[in-house]
XYZ file of C-alpha atoms in Angstrom:
95
model
C 140.235 122.893 102.511
C 138.984 122.044 106.010
C 137.257 125.433 106.372
C 135.437 124.975 103.072
C 134.273 121.490 104.097
C 132.911 122.799 107.423
C 131.136 125.679 105.713
C 129.532 123.308 103.219
C 128.410 120.789 105.878
C 126.650 123.323 108.119
C 123.668 123.965 105.763
C 123.362 120.235 105.127
C 123.213 119.526 108.866
C 120.497 122.171 109.312
C 118.397 120.605 106.543
C 118.772 117.101 108.008
C 117.791 118.269 111.500
C 114.786 120.144 110.105
C 113.569 117.074 108.227
C 113.959 114.897 111.316
C 111.973 117.380 113.415
C 109.202 117.462 110.800
C 108.864 113.677 110.837
C 108.851 113.586 114.655
C 106.117 116.233 114.832
C 103.989 114.405 112.283
C 104.344 111.113 114.178
C 103.259 112.788 117.428
C 100.162 114.251 115.750
C 99.207 110.866 114.292
C 99.481 109.130 117.679
C 97.239 111.802 119.258
C 94.568 111.174 116.631
C 94.445 107.432 117.227
C 94.421 107.830 120.994
C 91.380 110.114 121.092
C 89.231 108.124 118.659
C 86.001 106.588 119.950
C 86.119 102.817 120.208
C 83.768 99.920 120.788
C 83.346 99.167 124.479
C 81.054 96.720 126.240
C 79.038 96.846 129.430
C 77.823 93.857 131.416
C 74.016 93.625 131.343
C 72.942 92.078 134.661
C 69.283 92.003 133.586
C 69.919 89.670 130.623
C 68.661 86.228 131.671
C 70.268 84.151 128.925
C 72.632 84.617 126.025
C 75.377 87.177 125.642
C 75.402 89.640 128.532
C 78.057 91.868 126.943
C 76.267 94.745 125.223
C 78.152 97.104 122.879
C 78.509 100.841 123.483
C 80.671 103.467 121.745
C 83.010 105.101 124.269
C 85.961 107.506 124.452
C 88.330 105.132 126.202
C 91.604 103.384 125.438
C 93.288 100.064 126.075
C 96.070 100.488 128.599
C 96.831 101.812 132.055
C 94.920 104.682 133.614
C 91.700 105.453 135.484
C 88.843 102.997 134.941
C 86.586 103.695 131.961
C 83.058 104.145 133.275
C 79.639 105.273 132.164
C 77.449 107.190 134.648
C 74.454 104.903 134.120
C 75.979 101.604 132.981
C 79.009 101.375 135.279
C 82.398 100.059 134.211
C 83.030 99.697 130.481
C 85.090 96.743 129.237
C 86.818 95.563 126.082
C 85.657 92.303 124.526
C 87.901 89.384 125.466
C 89.864 88.413 122.348
C 90.267 84.742 123.285
C 86.598 83.929 123.854
C 84.957 86.686 121.831
C 81.916 86.572 124.100
C 83.030 87.852 127.498
C 83.621 91.485 128.369
C 86.643 91.357 130.634
C 89.381 93.413 128.944
C 90.437 96.500 130.912
C 89.716 99.936 129.414
C 90.860 103.257 130.835
C 89.696 106.845 130.352
C 91.524 109.101 127.935
């Protein structure tokens, strides 16, 4: 009886492990896609005399730790501050 139970459980365990690996692989692929997507960044326009000095630019950066997100011409790229909605002071890092 015990031998039959063990023999029956082995294929079931293989199927369960295979399904778990498939879900883990799919989740990893989905997180890669969201991490490499272009997002809205902002640069600080020093030449703007009045009004909103945060100008939008589409960049390949992410929110989180890492090297500073920069543009060769414009300098450091920022995220728009959520609290004020008008200042560009949120840290962005390169992918």
